Coordinates of C-alpha atoms in Angstrom, one line a residue:
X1 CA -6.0 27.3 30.0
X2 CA -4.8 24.0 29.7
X3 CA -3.9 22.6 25.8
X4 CA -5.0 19.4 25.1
X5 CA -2.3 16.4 23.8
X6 CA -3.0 15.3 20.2
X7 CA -3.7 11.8 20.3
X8 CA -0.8 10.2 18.6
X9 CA -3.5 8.5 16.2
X10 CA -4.6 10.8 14.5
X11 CA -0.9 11.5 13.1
X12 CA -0.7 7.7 12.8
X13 CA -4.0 7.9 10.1
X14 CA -3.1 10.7 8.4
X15 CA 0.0 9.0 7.3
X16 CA -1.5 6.1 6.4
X17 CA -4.0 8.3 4.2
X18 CA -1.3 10.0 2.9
X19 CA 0.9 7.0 2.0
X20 CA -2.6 5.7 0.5
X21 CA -2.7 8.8 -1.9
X22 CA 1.0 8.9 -2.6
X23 CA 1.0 5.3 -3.6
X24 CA -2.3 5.8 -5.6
X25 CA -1.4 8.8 -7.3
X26 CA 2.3 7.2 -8.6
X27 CA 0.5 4.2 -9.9
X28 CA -1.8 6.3 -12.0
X29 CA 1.5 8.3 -13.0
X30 CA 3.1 5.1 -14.3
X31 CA -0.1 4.0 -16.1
X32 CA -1.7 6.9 -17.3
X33 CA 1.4 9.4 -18.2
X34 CA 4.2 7.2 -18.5
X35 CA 1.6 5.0 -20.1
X36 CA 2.9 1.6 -18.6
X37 CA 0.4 -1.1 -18.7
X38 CA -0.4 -2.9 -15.4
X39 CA 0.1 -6.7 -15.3
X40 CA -2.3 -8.6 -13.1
X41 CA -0.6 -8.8 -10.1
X42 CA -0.4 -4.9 -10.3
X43 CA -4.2 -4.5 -11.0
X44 CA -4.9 -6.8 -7.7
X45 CA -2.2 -4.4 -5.8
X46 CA -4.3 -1.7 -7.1
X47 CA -8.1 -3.2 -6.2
X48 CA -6.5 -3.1 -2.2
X49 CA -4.6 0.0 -2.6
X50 CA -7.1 2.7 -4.4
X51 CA -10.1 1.9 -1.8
X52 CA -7.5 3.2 1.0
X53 CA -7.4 7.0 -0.1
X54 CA -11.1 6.5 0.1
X55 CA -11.6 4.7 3.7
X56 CA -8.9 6.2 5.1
X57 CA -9.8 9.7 4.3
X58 CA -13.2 9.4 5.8
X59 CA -11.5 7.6 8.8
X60 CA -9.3 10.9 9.1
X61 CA -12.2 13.3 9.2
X62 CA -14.1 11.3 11.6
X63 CA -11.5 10.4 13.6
X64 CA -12.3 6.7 13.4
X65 CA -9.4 4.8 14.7
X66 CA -11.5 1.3 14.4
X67 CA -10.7 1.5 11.0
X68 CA -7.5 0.5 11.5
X69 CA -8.6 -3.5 12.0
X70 CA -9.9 -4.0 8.2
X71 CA -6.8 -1.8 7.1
X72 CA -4.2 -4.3 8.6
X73 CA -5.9 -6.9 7.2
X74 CA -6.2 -5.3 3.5
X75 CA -2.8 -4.6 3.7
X76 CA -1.2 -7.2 4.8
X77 CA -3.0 -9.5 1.6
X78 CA -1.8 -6.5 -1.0
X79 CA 1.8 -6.8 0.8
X80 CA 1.8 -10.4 0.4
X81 CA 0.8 -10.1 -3.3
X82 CA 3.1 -7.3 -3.6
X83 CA 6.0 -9.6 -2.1
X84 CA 4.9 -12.4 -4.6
X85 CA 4.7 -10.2 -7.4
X86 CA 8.6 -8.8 -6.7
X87 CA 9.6 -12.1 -6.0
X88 CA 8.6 -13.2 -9.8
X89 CA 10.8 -10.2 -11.0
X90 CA 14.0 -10.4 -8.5
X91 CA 14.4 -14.6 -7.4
X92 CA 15.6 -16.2 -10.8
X93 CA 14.3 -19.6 -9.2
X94 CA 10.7 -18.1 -9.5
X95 CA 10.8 -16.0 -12.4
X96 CA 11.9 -18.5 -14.4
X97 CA 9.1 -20.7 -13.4
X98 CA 7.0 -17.9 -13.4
X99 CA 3.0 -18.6 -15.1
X100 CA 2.0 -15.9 -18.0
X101 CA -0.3 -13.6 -16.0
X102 CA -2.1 -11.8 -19.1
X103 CA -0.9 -9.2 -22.0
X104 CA 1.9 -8.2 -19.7
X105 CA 4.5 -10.4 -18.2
X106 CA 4.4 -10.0 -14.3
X107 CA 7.9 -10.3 -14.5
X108 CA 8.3 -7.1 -16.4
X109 CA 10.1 -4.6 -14.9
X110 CA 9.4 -1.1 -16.4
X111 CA 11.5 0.3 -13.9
X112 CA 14.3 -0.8 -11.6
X113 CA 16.1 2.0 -9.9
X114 CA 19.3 1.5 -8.2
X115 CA 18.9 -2.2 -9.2
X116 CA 15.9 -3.4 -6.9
X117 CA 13.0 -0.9 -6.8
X118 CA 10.3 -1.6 -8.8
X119 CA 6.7 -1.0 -9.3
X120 CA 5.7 -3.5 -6.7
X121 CA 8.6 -2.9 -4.6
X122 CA 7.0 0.5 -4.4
X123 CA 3.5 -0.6 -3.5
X124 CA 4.9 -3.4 -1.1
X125 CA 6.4 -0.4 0.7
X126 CA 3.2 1.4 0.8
X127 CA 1.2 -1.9 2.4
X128 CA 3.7 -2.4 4.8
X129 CA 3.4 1.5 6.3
X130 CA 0.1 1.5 6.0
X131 CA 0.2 -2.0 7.7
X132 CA 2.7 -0.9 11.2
X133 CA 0.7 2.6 11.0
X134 CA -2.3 0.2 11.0
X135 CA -0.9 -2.0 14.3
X136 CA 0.1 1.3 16.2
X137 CA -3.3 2.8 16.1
X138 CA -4.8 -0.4 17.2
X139 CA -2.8 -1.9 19.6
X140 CA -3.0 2.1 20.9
X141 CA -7.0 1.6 20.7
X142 CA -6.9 -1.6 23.0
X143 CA -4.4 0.5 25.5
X144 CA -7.0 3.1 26.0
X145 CA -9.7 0.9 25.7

């Protein structure tokens, strides 16, 4: 009897579904138990972010790798606004300049560990895995296609 290869895909969208939950579950961490309040910029990081546990989870169990299209695209915008939002914290240039963006500051930094991760450091992260997991699915989908 002959065992059958996984498809390297399916490992490729359950890390990206797992990333997805990780990234959602430590932003509800900060907000709800450390009880950190999210700036703007975090609650548009969020809008991208949360639907992803969601999509991808279904796109896990149904083994639907053409998901993998609309979740480059979603996560390259939240990396970008993730990459904006860490720029306003980090570049003095722009955070200087920076525009008020609500209650919070989005140049706040309730965290900062070993002097340059921060809250959207952390999500940016998260995009950009879910982003090159993303790419290798489909660029693996147009090999086999």
């Amino acid at each position: 009897m002959e065992k059958t290869k996984k498809d390297s895909r399916e490992s490729f969208l359950f890390a990206a579904w797992a990333t997805s939950i990780i990234a959602m579950f430590g932003s509800l961490y900060f907000s709800e138990i450390r009880q950190y309040e999210p700036c703007l910029l975090c609650w548009y990081q969020r809008i991208l972010m949360y639907p992803f546990a969601l999509i991808l989870g279904i796109a896990v169990v149904k083994k639907d790798y053409k998901i993998s299209f609309y979740t480059m695209i979603m996560s390259a915008v939240g990396g970008l606004i993730s990459l904006y939002h860490y720029s306003l914290q980090k570049v003095p240039f722009m955070a200087d300049n920076a525009v008020t963006c609500g209650r919070v500051p989005c140049t706040g930094q309730y965290i900062n560990w070993l002097g340059f991760i921060t809250i959207p450091f952390l999500a940016l992260t998260a995009f950009i895995i879910i982003f090159t997991l993303s790419l290798l699915i489909w660029q693996k989908s147009k090999e086999e296609a």
